[in-house]
């Protein structure tokens, strides 16, 4: 299925849940509200025409000007040979969204990474803690307004 | 950590709970494997909860090699970041260069000349062979077979010599750049490459006799660390780990890039020849078979190689238009993805890197449960992780 057909199918099943859809270009995707993400992801995973069985990546992108943090879930259907992406836009001050670990277990580590580096809270995640940085690190480095620390455990750091 | 975050801390996950029969339970012991351990292939720490010889729970701790590659990408130019991609999966630097170059080229609509396309395929496949040789040799070493390790590194040396002749470096090449490859081949390189391919092919049979069908090796790896296909897909496994589980998915076939559609090659999958589909032996053997396919691809690419430019006309300071792309290539360890977001400047606005080893390692807690302690090394080795890519 191509992106247009996937979007049509999603609109049939989840009509008002889709906030926006981009069918062509280099990164076709749909944007869904955070509270509808679980429902849309379930359709993407279970619908027999879609069958997105491989979660490739969860990318978190910080947009201070729009006051949002964007999460992009890139999906692949190995049996069908098509790919697609779902995006959610979260409030930058309090980014939180339902964890998709129950649908794609691969999300567990990707979500931990987004939590660690971008400060996104994933609700009902079984093990939400930092993954790449030390547990006592302060702040989320991939935020655009991240302040570089001057000291870590007695070590002087030069930016 | 605020109140909400603390609330969603680990509460116990039914997937990870042990189901050891009560009559063989003894006192539980927590064991630390790594970060300095020969079979963790780098600085990986696995916290093992053991009951006698059984592993009840394995928790990997990663991040010891974190070098903020994604943050650095936002501060350097596109060309400069090519050098950082070398350091992701340092055993397959050519493939990393290729993935990043393709993502940037797709976003900037840059056409790459035909000769450069074939050169890219040749170097990517040579690097795949070199990387699989390390995986094969080190896996033998993990299982207590020292000789194959020496043989594999001898063969890898020929590949590194070829790379050195072409670009001067033996590990961090930065040879495949945005717009093509850095320079053309030196005199006599193609002949040397063909010689190497003729030399390598019979060696694979030698490895089979020496290691693959060795009874001790089979006993250590067959039916050990089994990843069923649905579990492998659920945890996002790609590359030889996914194909070892019997899923015939290869990006070079399914979504061809770089003219891979012009070549005739097969996608080997695990068939459970020595035990179960998706066991450690299958993952190991798929890599050996892939080397033969890589030899086939390189031979065809060498035949197709015609004279021409090796670089598109791209300015020194690359500027990409505003937009975003998620692009993946088939690395030796799986699918390496770059999510590139550009705001139209000379450096990425955001670059997210999907390291295949990162996802491949995430399956460890699910598979290591109720495994024997000695089998953890067999499982970890067959996943073939490179920590430079896990931690980025």
Coordinates of C-alpha atoms in Angstrom, one line a residue:
Chain A
X1 CA 0.0 0.0 0.0
X2 CA 1.2 3.5 -0.7
X3 CA 1.0 6.4 1.7
X4 CA -2.2 7.8 0.2
X5 CA -4.0 4.4 0.7
X6 CA -2.7 4.1 4.2
X7 CA -4.0 7.5 5.1
X8 CA -7.4 6.8 3.5
X9 CA -7.6 3.6 5.5
X10 CA -6.7 5.4 8.7
X11 CA -9.3 8.1 8.0
X12 CA -12.0 5.5 7.5
X13 CA -11.1 3.8 10.8
X14 CA -10.1 6.7 13.0
X15 CA -11.6 9.7 11.1
X16 CA -11.5 12.6 13.5
X17 CA -8.5 11.3 15.3
X18 CA -6.1 12.5 12.5
X19 CA -5.0 16.0 13.0
X20 CA -3.1 16.2 9.8
X21 CA -1.8 13.9 7.1
X22 CA 1.1 14.3 4.6
X23 CA 0.8 11.7 1.8
X24 CA 3.7 12.7 -0.4
X25 CA 7.2 14.1 0.1
X26 CA 10.2 12.4 1.7
X27 CA 8.5 11.6 5.0
X28 CA 4.8 10.7 4.7
X29 CA 3.1 10.7 8.0
X30 CA -0.1 11.4 10.0
X31 CA -0.2 13.6 13.0
X32 CA -2.5 12.4 15.8
X33 CA -3.5 14.0 19.1
X34 CA -1.6 12.4 22.0
X35 CA -4.7 10.9 23.6
X36 CA -5.5 9.0 20.3
X37 CA -2.0 7.7 19.7
X38 CA -2.8 4.3 21.3
X39 CA -5.9 3.8 19.2
X40 CA -4.2 4.7 15.9
X41 CA -1.1 2.6 16.8
X42 CA -3.4 -0.4 17.5
X43 CA -5.0 -0.1 14.1
X44 CA -1.6 0.2 12.4
X45 CA -0.3 -2.9 14.2
X46 CA -3.4 -5.1 13.9
X47 CA -5.3 -4.2 10.7
X48 CA -4.7 -7.0 8.2
X49 CA -4.0 -4.6 5.4
X50 CA -1.4 -2.6 7.3
X51 CA 0.3 -5.0 9.7
X52 CA 3.1 -2.7 10.8
X53 CA 5.1 -5.2 12.7
X54 CA 8.5 -3.4 13.0
X55 CA 8.9 -0.2 15.0
X56 CA 12.0 1.2 13.4
X57 CA 12.6 4.3 15.4
X58 CA 11.1 6.9 17.8
X59 CA 12.6 10.3 17.1
X60 CA 12.0 13.2 19.5
X61 CA 12.4 16.7 18.0
X62 CA 12.4 19.9 20.0
X63 CA 10.7 23.0 18.5
X64 CA 11.0 25.8 21.1
X65 CA 9.5 28.3 18.6
X66 CA 6.3 26.3 18.3
X67 CA 6.5 25.3 22.0
X68 CA 6.2 21.6 21.1
X69 CA 8.1 18.4 21.3
X70 CA 7.4 16.2 18.3
X71 CA 7.6 12.5 18.5
X72 CA 7.9 10.6 15.2
X73 CA 7.2 6.8 15.2
X74 CA 8.7 5.3 12.0
X75 CA 7.1 2.0 11.1
X76 CA 7.8 -0.8 8.7
X77 CA 5.6 -3.7 7.6
X78 CA 7.9 -6.6 6.7
X79 CA 5.1 -8.8 5.3
X80 CA 3.6 -6.0 3.2
X81 CA 6.7 -4.1 2.3
X82 CA 5.4 -0.7 3.1
X83 CA 6.5 2.0 5.6
X84 CA 4.8 4.9 7.3
X85 CA 5.2 7.3 10.2
X86 CA 3.0 8.6 13.0
X87 CA 3.6 11.8 14.8
X88 CA 2.4 13.3 18.0
X89 CA 2.9 16.9 19.1
X90 CA 3.4 17.4 22.8
X91 CA 3.4 20.4 25.1
X92 CA 7.0 21.4 25.6
X93 CA 6.5 22.3 29.3
X94 CA 4.9 18.9 30.2
X95 CA 5.4 16.4 27.4
X96 CA 3.7 13.1 28.2
X97 CA 2.2 10.4 26.1
X98 CA 1.1 6.8 26.5
X99 CA 3.8 4.2 26.1
X100 CA 3.5 2.0 23.1
X101 CA 5.6 -0.8 24.7
X102 CA 2.5 -3.0 24.8
X103 CA 2.1 -2.8 21.0
X104 CA 5.8 -2.9 20.0
X105 CA 8.2 -4.0 22.7
X106 CA 10.9 -2.3 20.7
X107 CA 9.5 0.9 22.0
X108 CA 10.8 0.3 25.5
X109 CA 14.3 1.4 24.8
X110 CA 13.4 4.0 22.3
X111 CA 11.1 5.6 24.8
X112 CA 13.7 5.5 27.5
X113 CA 16.0 7.3 25.2
X114 CA 13.5 10.0 24.4
X115 CA 12.9 10.3 28.2
X116 CA 16.6 10.5 28.8
X117 CA 17.7 13.0 26.1
X118 CA 14.5 14.9 25.5
X119 CA 12.6 14.6 28.8
X120 CA 9.4 13.1 27.5
X121 CA 7.4 11.1 30.0
X122 CA 5.8 7.9 28.8
X123 CA 2.8 6.9 30.8
X124 CA 2.6 3.2 31.9
X125 CA 6.1 2.5 30.7
X126 CA 7.4 -0.5 32.7
X127 CA 10.9 0.8 33.3
X128 CA 11.2 4.5 32.6
X129 CA 14.7 5.6 33.6
X130 CA 17.7 7.1 31.9
X131 CA 19.4 4.8 29.4
X132 CA 22.4 6.6 27.9
X133 CA 23.3 9.2 30.5
X134 CA 24.2 8.5 34.2
X135 CA 21.2 8.3 36.5
X136 CA 22.2 11.5 38.4
X137 CA 22.5 13.6 35.3
X138 CA 20.5 16.9 35.4
X139 CA 18.6 18.0 32.3
X140 CA 17.8 16.7 28.9
X141 CA 20.7 17.5 26.5
X142 CA 18.8 17.3 23.2
X143 CA 16.5 20.2 24.2
X144 CA 17.5 23.3 22.3
X145 CA 17.7 25.4 25.4
X146 CA 19.9 22.9 27.3
X147 CA 22.4 24.5 29.6
X148 CA 25.7 22.7 29.6
X149 CA 26.8 21.8 33.1
X150 CA 29.9 23.3 34.5
X151 CA 30.5 20.6 37.0
X152 CA 29.8 16.8 37.3
X153 CA 30.7 14.9 40.4
X154 CA 33.5 17.3 41.3
X155 CA 34.9 17.4 37.7
X156 CA 35.2 20.8 36.1
X157 CA 33.7 20.7 32.6
X158 CA 34.6 23.2 29.9
X159 CA 31.9 23.6 27.3
Chain B
X1 CA 12.9 13.2 38.8
X2 CA 9.5 14.7 39.5
X3 CA 6.5 13.1 41.2
X4 CA 4.9 11.7 38.0
X5 CA 8.1 10.2 36.8
X6 CA 8.6 8.4 40.0
X7 CA 5.1 7.0 39.9
X8 CA 5.8 5.4 36.5
X9 CA 9.0 3.7 37.6
X10 CA 9.4 0.0 37.2
X11 CA 6.5 -1.9 38.9
X12 CA 7.3 -5.4 37.8
X13 CA 6.7 -6.7 34.4
X14 CA 5.1 -10.1 33.8
X15 CA 7.4 -10.6 30.8
X16 CA 10.5 -10.6 32.9
X17 CA 9.3 -12.8 35.8
X18 CA 11.1 -16.1 36.2
X19 CA 9.1 -19.4 36.1
X20 CA 11.6 -21.8 37.5
X21 CA 10.0 -24.9 39.0
X22 CA 10.0 -24.5 42.8
X23 CA 11.9 -27.7 43.6
X24 CA 15.1 -26.6 41.9
X25 CA 15.1 -23.1 43.4
X26 CA 18.1 -22.1 45.4
X27 CA 19.3 -18.8 46.8
X28 CA 19.3 -16.0 44.3
X29 CA 22.6 -14.4 43.5
X30 CA 23.1 -11.1 41.7
X31 CA 26.0 -11.2 39.3
X32 CA 27.6 -8.3 37.5
X33 CA 28.8 -9.1 33.9
X34 CA 30.9 -6.3 32.5
X35 CA 31.4 -3.5 31.8
X36 CA 34.9 -5.0 31.4
X37 CA 34.3 -8.5 30.2
X38 CA 35.7 -10.2 27.1
X39 CA 32.4 -11.5 25.9
X40 CA 30.4 -8.3 26.2
X41 CA 32.1 -7.0 23.1
X42 CA 32.9 -3.5 24.5
X43 CA 31.7 -1.7 27.5
X44 CA 28.3 -3.3 28.2
X45 CA 27.2 -4.2 31.7
X46 CA 24.6 -6.9 32.2
X47 CA 23.2 -7.3 35.7
X48 CA 22.3 -11.0 36.0
X49 CA 20.0 -12.3 38.7
X50 CA 20.8 -16.0 38.9
X51 CA 19.5 -19.0 40.7
X52 CA 22.2 -21.6 40.5
X53 CA 23.1 -21.9 36.9
X54 CA 19.9 -20.3 35.7
X55 CA 19.5 -16.7 34.8
X56 CA 16.2 -15.4 36.2
X57 CA 16.7 -11.9 34.8
X58 CA 19.2 -10.0 32.7
X59 CA 19.2 -6.3 32.7
X60 CA 21.6 -4.5 30.3
X61 CA 23.0 -1.2 31.3
X62 CA 24.3 0.8 28.3
X63 CA 25.7 4.3 27.8
X64 CA 29.3 3.8 28.8
X65 CA 30.4 4.9 25.3
X66 CA 27.9 7.7 24.9
X67 CA 29.6 10.5 23.0
X68 CA 26.5 12.7 22.2
X69 CA 26.7 12.1 18.5
X70 CA 23.2 13.5 18.0
X71 CA 24.0 16.7 19.9
X72 CA 27.2 17.1 18.0
X73 CA 25.4 16.7 14.7
X74 CA 23.5 19.9 15.4
X75 CA 26.7 21.9 15.8
X76 CA 28.8 20.7 12.8
X77 CA 28.3 20.9 9.1
X78 CA 27.0 18.0 7.0
X79 CA 30.4 17.2 5.6
X80 CA 32.0 17.3 9.1
X81 CA 29.4 14.9 10.5
X82 CA 30.4 12.2 8.0
X83 CA 33.5 11.8 10.1
X84 CA 31.4 11.2 13.2
X85 CA 29.4 8.5 11.4
X86 CA 32.7 6.5 11.2
X87 CA 32.7 6.3 14.9
X88 CA 29.1 4.8 15.3
X89 CA 29.6 1.3 14.2
X90 CA 33.4 1.3 14.0
X91 CA 33.5 -2.1 12.3
X92 CA 31.4 -0.9 9.4
X93 CA 32.3 2.7 8.9
X94 CA 31.7 2.5 5.1
X95 CA 28.1 1.5 5.6
X96 CA 27.6 4.3 8.1
X97 CA 29.1 6.8 5.7
X98 CA 26.7 5.5 3.0
X99 CA 23.6 5.7 5.2
X100 CA 24.3 9.3 6.2
X101 CA 25.3 10.4 2.6
X102 CA 22.1 8.8 1.2
X103 CA 19.9 10.5 3.7
X104 CA 21.5 13.9 3.0
X105 CA 21.4 13.3 -0.8
X106 CA 17.7 12.3 -0.8
X107 CA 16.9 15.5 1.2
X108 CA 19.0 17.7 -1.0
X109 CA 17.9 15.9 -4.3
X110 CA 21.6 15.3 -5.2
X111 CA 22.2 12.9 -8.1
X112 CA 25.2 10.6 -7.7
X113 CA 27.2 9.5 -10.8
X114 CA 26.9 5.9 -11.8
X115 CA 30.6 5.1 -11.1
X116 CA 30.2 6.4 -7.6
X117 CA 27.1 4.3 -7.1
X118 CA 28.9 1.1 -8.0
X119 CA 32.0 2.0 -6.0
X120 CA 29.7 2.6 -3.0
X121 CA 28.2 -0.9 -3.4
X122 CA 31.7 -2.4 -3.7
X123 CA 32.9 -0.7 -0.6
X124 CA 29.8 -1.3 1.4
X125 CA 29.9 -5.0 0.6
X126 CA 33.6 -5.3 1.3
X127 CA 33.0 -3.7 4.7
X128 CA 30.1 -6.1 5.3
X129 CA 32.6 -9.0 4.7
X130 CA 35.1 -7.4 7.0
X131 CA 32.5 -6.9 9.7
X132 CA 31.1 -10.4 9.4
X133 CA 34.6 -11.8 9.6
X134 CA 35.1 -10.0 12.9
X135 CA 31.7 -11.3 14.1
X136 CA 32.5 -14.9 13.1
X137 CA 36.0 -14.9 14.5
X138 CA 35.0 -13.3 17.8
X139 CA 32.1 -15.6 18.1
X140 CA 34.4 -18.6 17.9
X141 CA 36.6 -16.9 20.5
X142 CA 33.6 -16.5 22.8
X143 CA 32.8 -20.2 22.4
X144 CA 36.4 -21.2 23.2
X145 CA 37.7 -21.7 19.6
X146 CA 40.8 -19.6 19.2
X147 CA 42.0 -20.6 15.7
X148 CA 39.1 -19.3 13.6
X149 CA 39.6 -15.9 15.2
X150 CA 43.1 -15.7 13.9
X151 CA 42.0 -17.0 10.4
X152 CA 39.2 -14.4 10.2
X153 CA 41.4 -11.6 11.2
X154 CA 43.9 -12.7 8.6
X155 CA 41.3 -12.4 5.9
X156 CA 40.0 -9.1 7.2
X157 CA 43.5 -7.7 6.9
X158 CA 43.2 -8.1 3.1
X159 CA 40.0 -6.0 3.1
X160 CA 41.6 -3.4 5.3
X161 CA 44.6 -3.3 2.9
X162 CA 42.2 -2.7 0.0
X163 CA 40.5 0.1 2.0
X164 CA 43.9 1.6 2.9
X165 CA 44.9 1.6 -0.8
X166 CA 41.7 3.4 -1.8
X167 CA 41.3 6.0 1.0
X168 CA 44.3 5.9 3.3
X169 CA 42.4 4.7 6.4
X170 CA 42.0 1.3 8.0
X171 CA 39.1 1.8 10.3
X172 CA 37.5 5.3 10.0
X173 CA 37.3 5.8 6.3
X174 CA 35.0 8.8 5.6
X175 CA 35.3 7.6 2.0
X176 CA 31.7 7.7 1.0
X177 CA 30.8 11.4 1.2
X178 CA 27.8 13.5 0.2
X179 CA 27.7 13.5 -3.6
X180 CA 29.7 10.4 -4.3
X181 CA 33.0 9.0 -3.0
X182 CA 36.1 11.0 -2.0
X183 CA 38.4 9.9 -4.7
X184 CA 38.8 7.4 -7.5
X185 CA 40.4 4.0 -7.2
X186 CA 44.2 3.7 -7.4
X187 CA 46.0 1.8 -10.2
X188 CA 45.6 -1.9 -10.0
X189 CA 43.0 -1.9 -7.3
X190 CA 40.3 -3.8 -9.2
X191 CA 42.7 -6.6 -9.9
X192 CA 43.6 -6.8 -6.2
X193 CA 40.0 -6.8 -5.3
X194 CA 39.2 -9.7 -7.6
X195 CA 42.2 -11.6 -6.3
X196 CA 40.8 -11.2 -2.8
X197 CA 37.3 -12.4 -3.8
X198 CA 38.8 -15.5 -5.3
X199 CA 40.9 -16.1 -2.2
X200 CA 38.0 -15.6 0.2
X201 CA 35.4 -17.9 -1.3
X202 CA 37.1 -21.2 -0.5
X203 CA 37.9 -19.9 3.0
X204 CA 34.2 -19.9 3.8
X205 CA 34.2 -23.7 3.3
X206 CA 37.2 -23.8 5.6
X207 CA 35.4 -22.0 8.3
X208 CA 32.5 -24.3 8.0
X209 CA 34.7 -27.3 8.5
X210 CA 36.6 -25.7 11.2
X211 CA 33.9 -24.0 13.2
X212 CA 30.3 -24.2 11.9
X213 CA 30.0 -28.0 11.9
X214 CA 32.2 -28.5 14.9
X215 CA 30.4 -30.6 17.5
X216 CA 31.5 -28.6 20.4
X217 CA 30.5 -25.4 18.7
X218 CA 27.1 -26.7 17.7
X219 CA 26.4 -28.0 21.2
X220 CA 27.2 -24.5 22.6
X221 CA 25.1 -22.6 20.1
X222 CA 22.3 -24.7 18.7
X223 CA 18.9 -24.3 20.6
X224 CA 20.6 -21.5 22.6
X225 CA 19.1 -18.0 22.8
X226 CA 16.2 -18.7 20.5
X227 CA 14.5 -15.6 19.1
X228 CA 11.2 -16.7 17.4
X229 CA 10.3 -14.6 14.4
X230 CA 7.5 -12.8 16.0
X231 CA 9.5 -11.9 19.1
X232 CA 12.4 -10.8 16.9
X233 CA 10.1 -8.4 14.9
X234 CA 8.4 -7.1 18.0
X235 CA 11.8 -6.1 19.5
X236 CA 12.8 -4.4 16.2
X237 CA 15.6 -6.8 15.4
X238 CA 17.0 -6.3 11.9
X239 CA 19.9 -7.6 9.8
X240 CA 21.3 -11.1 10.4
X241 CA 19.6 -11.3 13.8
X242 CA 16.2 -11.0 12.1
X243 CA 17.1 -13.2 9.2
X244 CA 18.5 -15.8 11.6
X245 CA 15.0 -16.0 12.9
X246 CA 13.8 -17.0 9.5
X247 CA 12.3 -13.7 8.3
X248 CA 13.5 -13.0 4.8
X249 CA 13.7 -9.2 5.2
X250 CA 16.7 -7.4 3.7
X251 CA 16.4 -3.7 2.8
X252 CA 18.8 -4.3 -0.2
X253 CA 16.0 -6.5 -1.7
X254 CA 12.9 -4.9 -0.2
X255 CA 13.6 -1.2 -0.7
X256 CA 16.7 -1.1 -2.9
X257 CA 19.1 1.8 -2.8
X258 CA 22.3 2.5 -4.6
X259 CA 21.3 0.3 -7.6
X260 CA 21.1 -2.9 -5.4
X261 CA 18.1 -3.9 -7.6
X262 CA 20.5 -4.5 -10.5
X263 CA 22.4 -7.3 -8.8
X264 CA 21.6 -10.9 -8.5
X265 CA 21.9 -12.2 -5.0
X266 CA 20.0 -14.1 -2.4
X267 CA 18.8 -13.4 1.1
X268 CA 20.0 -16.2 3.4
X269 CA 17.7 -17.0 6.3
X270 CA 18.0 -19.2 9.4
X271 CA 16.4 -22.6 8.8
X272 CA 17.1 -24.3 12.2
X273 CA 19.5 -26.7 10.6
X274 CA 21.2 -27.6 13.8
X275 CA 18.4 -27.0 16.3
X276 CA 15.6 -24.4 16.3
X277 CA 14.9 -21.6 13.9
X278 CA 16.3 -18.4 15.4
X279 CA 18.9 -20.0 17.7
X280 CA 22.4 -18.6 18.0
X281 CA 23.8 -21.0 15.5
X282 CA 21.4 -19.8 12.9
X283 CA 22.4 -16.2 13.5
X284 CA 26.0 -17.1 13.2
X285 CA 25.5 -19.1 10.0
X286 CA 23.5 -16.4 8.3
X287 CA 26.5 -14.2 8.5
X288 CA 28.7 -16.8 6.8
X289 CA 26.2 -17.2 4.0
X290 CA 25.9 -13.4 3.6
X291 CA 29.6 -13.2 3.0
X292 CA 29.2 -15.4 0.0
X293 CA 26.4 -13.2 -1.3
X294 CA 28.5 -10.1 -0.8
X295 CA 31.2 -11.7 -2.9
X296 CA 28.6 -12.2 -5.6
X297 CA 27.5 -8.6 -5.5
X298 CA 31.0 -7.2 -5.6
X299 CA 31.9 -9.3 -8.6
X300 CA 28.8 -8.0 -10.5
X301 CA 29.5 -4.4 -9.4
X302 CA 33.1 -4.7 -10.6
X303 CA 31.9 -5.9 -14.0
X304 CA 29.5 -3.0 -14.3
X305 CA 32.1 -0.4 -13.2
X306 CA 32.5 2.1 -16.1
X307 CA 34.6 5.2 -16.4
X308 CA 33.1 8.4 -15.2
X309 CA 33.2 11.0 -12.4
X310 CA 33.0 9.8 -8.8
X311 CA 31.7 13.0 -7.3
X312 CA 28.6 15.0 -8.1
X313 CA 29.0 18.8 -8.2
X314 CA 28.3 19.5 -4.6
X315 CA 29.6 22.7 -2.9
X316 CA 32.1 22.3 -0.1
X317 CA 29.7 23.7 2.4
X318 CA 26.6 21.6 1.8
X319 CA 23.3 23.4 2.4
X320 CA 20.2 21.3 2.4
X321 CA 16.6 22.6 2.0
X322 CA 14.2 22.7 4.9
X323 CA 12.4 19.3 5.3
X324 CA 12.8 16.0 6.9
X325 CA 13.6 12.4 5.9
X326 CA 13.9 9.1 7.6
X327 CA 16.3 6.9 5.7
X328 CA 17.6 3.4 6.4
X329 CA 20.3 1.3 4.9
X330 CA 21.2 -2.3 5.5
X331 CA 24.3 -2.4 7.6
X332 CA 26.1 -5.6 8.6
X333 CA 24.3 -5.5 11.9
X334 CA 20.9 -4.4 10.6
X335 CA 19.1 -1.3 9.6
X336 CA 20.9 1.9 10.3
X337 CA 18.5 4.8 10.2
X338 CA 19.0 8.5 10.0
X339 CA 16.1 10.8 10.8
X340 CA 17.4 14.1 9.4
X341 CA 15.5 17.3 10.0
X342 CA 16.7 20.4 8.2
X343 CA 15.8 24.0 8.7
X344 CA 17.7 25.0 5.6
X345 CA 21.1 25.6 7.1
X346 CA 24.5 24.1 6.8
X347 CA 24.0 21.8 9.8
X348 CA 21.1 19.5 10.7
X349 CA 18.4 20.9 13.0
X350 CA 18.0 17.5 14.5
X351 CA 19.6 14.2 13.5
X352 CA 18.3 11.0 15.2
X353 CA 20.4 7.9 14.6
X354 CA 18.8 4.5 14.8
X355 CA 21.6 2.1 15.6
X356 CA 20.7 -1.5 14.7
X357 CA 22.8 -2.8 17.6
X358 CA 20.7 -0.7 20.0
X359 CA 17.5 -2.5 19.0
X360 CA 19.2 -5.9 18.7
X361 CA 20.4 -5.6 22.2
X362 CA 17.0 -4.6 23.6
X363 CA 15.8 -8.2 23.1
X364 CA 18.3 -9.5 25.6
X365 CA 16.1 -9.4 28.8
X366 CA 13.3 -11.3 26.9
X367 CA 15.6 -14.1 25.6
X368 CA 18.1 -14.4 28.4
X369 CA 15.3 -15.3 30.9
X370 CA 15.7 -18.9 32.1
X371 CA 18.8 -19.3 30.1
X372 CA 21.9 -21.0 31.5
X373 CA 24.6 -18.6 32.7
X374 CA 27.1 -19.9 30.2
X375 CA 24.7 -19.4 27.4
X376 CA 24.5 -15.6 27.9
X377 CA 27.9 -15.3 26.2
X378 CA 26.6 -17.5 23.3
X379 CA 23.5 -15.3 23.0
X380 CA 25.4 -11.9 23.3
X381 CA 28.0 -13.0 20.8
X382 CA 25.4 -14.1 18.2
X383 CA 23.6 -10.8 18.5
X384 CA 26.9 -9.2 17.4
X385 CA 26.6 -5.8 19.0
X386 CA 29.0 -2.9 18.7
X387 CA 28.7 -0.6 21.6
X388 CA 29.8 2.5 19.7
X389 CA 26.5 2.2 17.9
X390 CA 24.4 1.3 20.9
X391 CA 25.6 4.3 22.9
X392 CA 26.3 6.7 20.0

